[in-house]
Short mmCIF file of C-alpha atoms in Angstrom, two decimals:
data_model
loop_
_atom_site.label_atom_id
_atom_site.label_comp_id
_atom_site.label_asym_id
_atom_site.label_seq_id
_atom_site.Cartn_x
_atom_site.Cartn_y
_atom_site.Cartn_z
CA MET A 1 21.80 33.20 -48.14
CA THR A 2 20.17 30.28 -49.88
CA ASP A 3 16.78 29.34 -49.65
CA TRP A 4 15.06 25.95 -50.53
CA TYR A 5 11.66 25.71 -51.66
CA LEU A 6 9.67 22.14 -52.30
CA THR A 7 8.20 22.25 -56.00
CA PRO A 8 5.20 19.91 -56.70
CA LEU A 9 5.80 17.65 -59.69
CA HIS A 10 4.59 18.10 -62.77
CA ASP A 11 4.18 16.22 -65.99
CA ASP A 12 6.21 16.91 -68.84
CA ASP A 13 4.55 17.38 -72.69
CA ASP A 14 6.35 16.60 -75.36
CA ASP A 15 5.50 19.61 -77.74
CA ASP A 16 6.79 21.94 -74.75
CA ASP A 17 10.33 19.86 -74.67
CA ASP A 18 12.08 22.19 -76.91
CA ASP A 19 10.55 25.30 -75.12
CA ASP A 20 11.56 24.44 -71.75
CA ASP A 21 14.90 23.52 -73.05
CA ASP A 22 15.14 27.48 -74.02
CA ASP A 23 13.99 28.60 -70.56
CA ASP A 24 16.11 26.65 -68.45
CA ASP A 25 18.90 29.22 -68.89
CA ASP A 26 16.68 32.05 -67.74
CA ASP A 27 14.56 30.29 -64.90
CA ASP A 28 16.10 27.45 -62.49
CA ASP A 29 12.26 26.09 -61.77
CA GLY A 30 12.10 23.17 -64.15
CA ASP A 31 9.21 20.62 -64.34
CA GLY A 32 9.63 17.73 -62.41
CA ASP A 33 12.11 19.09 -59.73
CA THR A 34 11.38 17.91 -56.00
CA ALA A 35 13.71 20.50 -54.67
CA HIS A 36 15.81 23.26 -55.57
CA ALA A 37 17.94 26.04 -54.17
CA ALA A 38 17.93 29.84 -54.98
CA ASP A 39 20.63 32.28 -54.54
CA ASP A 40 19.36 35.00 -52.96
CA ASP A 41 22.09 37.74 -53.75
CA ASP A 42 19.41 40.90 -54.54
CA ASP A 43 17.21 40.96 -51.46
CA ALA A 44 15.28 43.79 -53.42
CA ASP A 45 13.50 40.54 -55.42
CA ASP A 46 12.39 38.68 -52.47
CA ASP A 47 8.88 40.16 -52.32
CA ASP A 48 8.56 38.72 -56.19
CA ASP A 49 10.20 35.79 -55.81
CA ASP A 50 7.69 34.73 -53.14
CA ASP A 51 4.80 35.92 -55.42
CA ASP A 52 5.88 33.73 -58.01
CA ASP A 53 6.77 30.53 -55.56
CA ASP A 54 2.99 31.31 -54.72
CA ASP A 55 1.70 30.97 -58.45
CA ASN A 56 4.28 27.77 -59.14
CA GLY A 57 2.84 26.03 -56.05
CA ASP A 58 6.38 26.27 -54.45
CA PHE A 59 6.69 26.81 -50.75
CA GLN A 60 9.83 27.75 -48.74
CA VAL A 61 10.54 25.31 -45.76
CA GLY A 62 14.01 27.03 -44.78
CA SER A 63 17.04 28.40 -45.70
CA TRP A 64 21.07 28.12 -45.64
CA THR A 65 23.50 30.53 -44.23
CA PRO A 66 27.25 30.19 -43.41
CA ARG A 67 26.02 29.83 -39.79
CA GLY A 68 24.09 26.77 -40.00
CA LEU A 69 20.37 25.69 -41.72
CA THR A 70 17.36 27.12 -40.37
CA MET A 71 13.72 25.13 -40.82
CA ASN A 72 10.71 26.96 -41.32
CA ARG A 73 7.57 25.38 -38.76
CA ILE A 74 5.68 22.59 -40.80
CA SER A 75 1.92 22.90 -40.86
CA TRP A 76 0.67 19.50 -40.31
CA PHE A 77 -2.29 18.14 -41.35
CA ASP A 78 -6.00 19.34 -39.06
CA GLY A 79 -3.20 21.47 -36.64
CA ALA A 80 -1.26 18.62 -35.48
CA THR A 81 1.82 19.26 -33.99
CA GLY A 82 3.83 16.53 -35.64
CA PRO A 83 3.79 13.79 -38.56
CA PRO A 84 1.45 11.30 -38.30
CA SER A 85 2.59 8.49 -36.45
CA GLY A 86 2.70 4.94 -38.35
CA LYS A 87 1.82 3.24 -35.01
CA PRO A 88 0.03 4.06 -31.59
CA GLU A 89 2.44 4.21 -28.88
CA ARG A 90 1.26 1.36 -26.72
CA TYR A 91 -0.87 -1.75 -27.90
CA HIS A 92 -4.13 -3.32 -26.49
CA LEU A 93 -4.42 -6.98 -26.70
CA ARG A 94 -6.96 -9.35 -25.34
CA VAL A 95 -5.42 -12.08 -24.10
CA VAL A 96 -7.67 -14.91 -22.74
CA THR A 97 -6.57 -17.90 -20.06
CA ARG A 98 -7.50 -20.63 -18.10
CA PRO A 99 -6.63 -21.69 -14.63
CA GLU A 100 -4.34 -24.24 -14.21
CA GLU A 101 -1.56 -24.38 -11.05
CA PRO A 102 1.44 -23.25 -11.44
CA TYR A 103 0.74 -21.14 -14.59
CA VAL A 104 -2.09 -19.46 -13.92
CA ILE A 105 -3.17 -19.04 -10.47
CA TYR A 106 -6.15 -17.16 -9.25
CA ARG A 107 -5.88 -14.71 -6.28
CA ASN A 108 -8.29 -12.57 -4.30
CA VAL A 109 -7.88 -8.88 -4.59
CA THR A 110 -6.50 -6.53 -2.09
CA GLY A 111 -8.74 -5.17 0.71
CA ASN A 112 -8.85 -1.57 -1.75
CA GLY A 113 -9.80 -3.86 -4.96
CA THR A 114 -6.50 -3.48 -6.67
CA CYS A 115 -4.41 -6.31 -7.68
CA GLU A 116 -0.33 -6.45 -6.08
CA ASP A 117 2.42 -5.54 -8.56
CA SER A 118 3.87 -9.29 -9.68
CA THR A 119 0.05 -10.54 -10.46
CA ILE A 120 -1.89 -8.88 -13.43
CA PRO A 121 -6.16 -8.23 -12.73
CA CYS A 122 -8.17 -10.67 -14.68
CA ARG A 123 -11.62 -11.08 -15.20
CA VAL A 124 -13.25 -14.33 -14.34
CA PHE A 125 -16.66 -16.15 -14.17
CA GLN A 126 -18.07 -17.20 -11.22
CA ARG A 127 -18.38 -21.18 -10.98
CA ASP A 128 -19.40 -24.64 -8.74
CA GLU A 129 -17.26 -27.09 -7.52
CA ASP A 130 -17.31 -29.05 -10.47
CA ASP A 131 -16.20 -25.74 -12.94
CA HIS A 132 -19.70 -25.04 -13.94
CA LYS A 133 -20.74 -21.65 -14.89
CA ILE A 134 -23.18 -20.15 -12.33
CA SER A 135 -23.51 -16.67 -13.41
CA ASN A 136 -22.84 -14.73 -17.18
CA LYS A 137 -20.78 -11.74 -14.64
CA THR A 138 -17.52 -11.82 -14.63
CA ILE A 139 -15.85 -11.05 -11.33
CA LEU A 140 -12.12 -9.60 -10.43
CA LYS A 141 -9.22 -11.58 -9.63
CA CYS A 142 -5.64 -11.12 -9.46
CA CYS A 143 -3.92 -13.75 -11.87
CA THR A 144 -0.38 -15.09 -10.67
CA GLY A 145 1.97 -17.70 -11.91
CA LEU A 146 4.97 -18.70 -14.16
CA SER A 147 2.90 -17.84 -17.67
CA ILE A 148 1.49 -14.78 -16.16
CA ASP A 149 5.27 -13.52 -15.19
CA LEU A 150 6.01 -14.57 -18.62
CA LEU A 151 3.40 -12.49 -19.82
CA MET A 152 4.29 -9.50 -17.95
CA GLN A 153 8.02 -9.50 -19.39
CA ILE A 154 6.60 -9.87 -22.60
CA SER A 155 4.37 -6.97 -22.33
CA GLN A 156 7.28 -4.85 -20.55
CA ALA A 157 9.19 -5.95 -23.73
CA LEU A 158 7.36 -4.89 -26.36
CA ASN A 159 5.23 -1.89 -24.49
CA PHE A 160 1.29 -3.30 -24.49
CA ASP A 161 -1.31 -3.17 -21.92
CA VAL A 162 -3.10 -6.71 -21.51
CA ASP A 163 -6.80 -7.02 -21.18
CA LEU A 164 -7.12 -10.54 -19.35
CA TYR A 165 -9.96 -12.77 -18.72
CA GLU A 166 -11.02 -16.41 -18.16
CA VAL A 167 -12.32 -18.73 -21.11
CA GLU A 168 -16.22 -18.51 -21.09
CA ASP A 169 -16.66 -22.19 -21.30
CA PHE A 170 -13.65 -23.38 -19.61
CA GLN A 171 -12.31 -25.86 -21.90
CA TRP A 172 -8.89 -26.20 -23.83
CA GLY A 173 -9.60 -26.09 -26.66
CA ASN A 174 -10.70 -29.16 -29.19
CA PRO A 175 -12.73 -29.74 -32.19
CA ASP A 176 -16.02 -31.90 -32.15
CA ARG A 177 -16.39 -33.98 -35.58
CA ASN A 178 -17.44 -30.86 -37.69
CA GLY A 179 -14.29 -29.70 -37.12
CA ARG A 180 -16.11 -26.35 -34.67
CA TRP A 181 -13.53 -25.71 -31.80
CA ASP A 182 -14.32 -25.05 -28.21
CA GLY A 183 -12.25 -23.26 -25.56
CA LEU A 184 -9.40 -21.20 -25.99
CA ILE A 185 -8.44 -21.82 -29.89
CA ARG A 186 -12.04 -20.45 -30.69
CA GLU A 187 -11.33 -17.80 -28.79
CA LEU A 188 -8.59 -17.03 -30.95
CA LEU A 189 -10.06 -18.34 -34.51
CA GLU A 190 -13.17 -16.08 -33.81
CA GLY A 191 -10.77 -13.13 -32.88
CA ARG A 192 -12.19 -12.37 -29.63
CA ALA A 193 -8.90 -12.46 -28.10
CA ASP A 194 -5.34 -11.52 -29.78
CA MET A 195 -3.33 -14.47 -27.69
CA SER A 196 -3.73 -17.07 -24.93
CA VAL A 197 -1.64 -17.88 -22.26
CA THR A 198 -1.47 -20.55 -19.88
CA SER A 199 -0.34 -24.14 -20.31
CA LEU A 200 -1.96 -25.18 -23.24
CA ARG A 201 -0.40 -28.55 -25.03
CA ILE A 202 0.51 -28.21 -28.49
CA SER A 203 -1.14 -30.94 -30.87
CA GLU A 204 -0.95 -31.29 -34.75
CA ASP A 205 -4.80 -30.06 -34.72
CA ARG A 206 -4.65 -27.61 -32.56
CA ALA A 207 -0.99 -26.19 -34.24
CA SER A 208 -3.16 -26.90 -37.90
CA ALA A 209 -5.28 -24.03 -36.44
CA VAL A 210 -3.12 -21.06 -34.70
CA SER A 211 0.07 -20.48 -34.32
CA PHE A 212 2.18 -21.33 -31.22
CA SER A 213 5.16 -19.90 -29.43
CA GLU A 214 8.19 -22.02 -29.36
CA PRO A 215 7.38 -24.30 -25.92
CA TYR A 216 9.53 -23.13 -22.86
CA LEU A 217 8.52 -26.13 -20.77
CA GLU A 218 8.78 -29.07 -21.99
CA THR A 219 6.82 -32.90 -19.99
CA GLY A 220 6.97 -36.12 -20.74
CA ILE A 221 5.75 -39.32 -19.38
CA THR A 222 8.01 -42.19 -17.63
CA ILE A 223 7.68 -45.58 -17.07
CA ILE A 224 9.68 -46.76 -13.57
CA VAL A 225 9.72 -50.46 -12.96
CA ALA A 226 12.00 -52.64 -10.15
CA ILE A 227 15.10 -53.90 -10.90
CA ARG A 228 14.92 -57.95 -10.69
CA GLU A 229 17.81 -60.77 -10.57
CA GLY A 230 17.53 -63.00 -13.01
CA ALA A 231 16.20 -63.52 -16.74
CA ILE A 232 13.00 -63.21 -17.60
CA SER A 233 11.48 -65.32 -20.30
CA ALA A 234 9.89 -62.95 -23.48
CA THR A 235 7.06 -65.14 -23.52
CA ALA A 236 5.61 -64.58 -19.91
CA PHE A 237 3.83 -61.91 -20.34
CA LEU A 238 1.09 -64.94 -22.14
CA GLY A 239 0.93 -67.19 -19.20
CA GLU A 240 1.70 -70.98 -18.66
CA THR A 241 0.97 -73.00 -21.94
CA ILE A 242 -1.27 -76.11 -21.52
CA GLY A 243 -0.64 -78.93 -23.51
CA ALA A 244 -2.42 -82.15 -24.92
CA GLY A 245 -0.52 -85.31 -23.90
#
């Protein structure tokens, strides 16, 4: 049977190099080893080896036999049952929005105060007909729409929960003459929101302040005119020319 031990790293002293070389023939424990194997041909020496291991700072992590490898149970810090995780099992992101059909639509909650599976609960402000806020308290609505469907798919794929809320000033996000932003962009810049999901147009100013995803919907303006027979003069828009005879 072969036992495996972990050995702390030590700095070699220049003055002891010759002594260490002489001791290597008699002792398998060398400075700088991170792991080594010791053949236990004599079971009677196990107790002495354990004492030596404790003195040297070594501790047994497992043993190997022809039947296979057996690892000893590891004691993690603070009584934990496993190693520390590098990231949480599930993230929680704050998402700011603003209604704009058909991308983000507000629906009332059901009779028992919950939202349907195809919607996401969202906190919105009470407003009048002109969208002016009439209360600092938020009420619960159910958000649906194209952008909300996309948000639900992303949250499932990337494994995060959503805290969806309405932007307080009800603005999309534009800078003033001093460079201070309002609306959705301000929420992102000041760290109150992790992301924004709604119908937000990509502009040069906004793209210099925040990072946009790839656009998933593009719109444009088209000018339509009637088809007429005959040629129209290039100067027709100037009107009649009056000259002196």
